[in-house]
């Protein structure tokens, strides 16, 4: 099992053990029930990156992902809202799971590059969702964080596609974008997937409230299931 971030927001070892026993439950999104008193609960943080890109895009995605975790798993969740963190902040290390998306430019300062590398090599996990436009700058910046570790395509056999839900053909296709196949890419450090990049699919849009993009229920369900797989993988590897 991967090393956990030493923070109040990280799950305890007993909580992670319980995660192995989770099973899919009712398909509906919903607020679910509060975490047990005293539980050290899971939180997700959104990365407020510089460069001019819309880091705040997909405003309801993480809320719905947290609702899904509460409704379908035994993972205790700390509230119904995401945190927002700067890549240079020490607060980054309070969260085991980091999310980023957007349509525009991502740009890190040298200090932010160092902090992101430290976060990811000491137990953190970063999910980046391509919102149709972020690809060139994300690839450039992740090379700065991991100059010696290439961004590789994740094979369909990888555990991230075979967790709570089975995705034998890899990422589901939510939005058309360029019309190509959805692909998962990642950075592996010391045998652990530390960065997961969902490309040409837009899982974040699929996780949004129904009235935002008017995606059909089956697309929203696919996005939620894949999102739950990503969280489960991050917390158990």
mmCIF file of C-alpha atoms in Angstrom, residues 8 30-31 39 48 56 98-99 122-123 126 130 135-136 139 141 152 168 188-189 216 224 237:
data_model
loop_
_atom_site.group_PDB
_atom_site.id
_atom_site.type_symbol
_atom_site.label_atom_id
_atom_site.label_comp_id
_atom_site.label_asym_id
_atom_site.label_seq_id
_atom_site.Cartn_x
_atom_site.Cartn_y
_atom_site.Cartn_z
ATOM 1 C CA UNK A 8 -5.875 15.161 9.243
ATOM 2 C CA UNK A 30 -27.324 12.192 -3.473
ATOM 3 C CA UNK A 31 -25.957 13.817 -0.349
ATOM 4 C CA UNK A 39 -13.689 9.296 11.429
ATOM 5 C CA UNK A 48 -5.780 26.620 -8.417
ATOM 6 C CA UNK A 56 -12.504 26.616 -11.654
ATOM 7 C CA UNK A 98 -5.854 16.511 -6.138
ATOM 8 C CA UNK A 99 -8.081 17.418 -9.112
ATOM 9 C CA UNK A 122 5.385 11.419 -0.921
ATOM 10 C CA UNK A 123 1.960 9.848 -1.404
ATOM 11 C CA UNK A 126 -3.236 14.062 -9.095
ATOM 12 C CA UNK A 130 -8.871 17.330 -20.233
ATOM 13 C CA UNK A 135 -3.627 19.315 -23.266
ATOM 14 C CA UNK A 136 -0.572 21.225 -24.612
ATOM 15 C CA UNK A 139 1.940 18.000 -21.061
ATOM 16 C CA UNK A 141 4.126 21.328 -17.171
ATOM 17 C CA UNK A 152 2.529 7.017 -20.820
ATOM 18 C CA UNK A 168 -12.542 -3.420 -19.995
ATOM 19 C CA UNK A 188 4.393 6.237 -12.756
ATOM 20 C CA UNK A 189 6.831 6.909 -9.921
ATOM 21 C CA UNK A 216 -27.989 11.568 -20.827
ATOM 22 C CA UNK A 224 -19.402 8.749 -11.952
ATOM 23 C CA UNK A 237 -2.124 2.072 -4.069
#
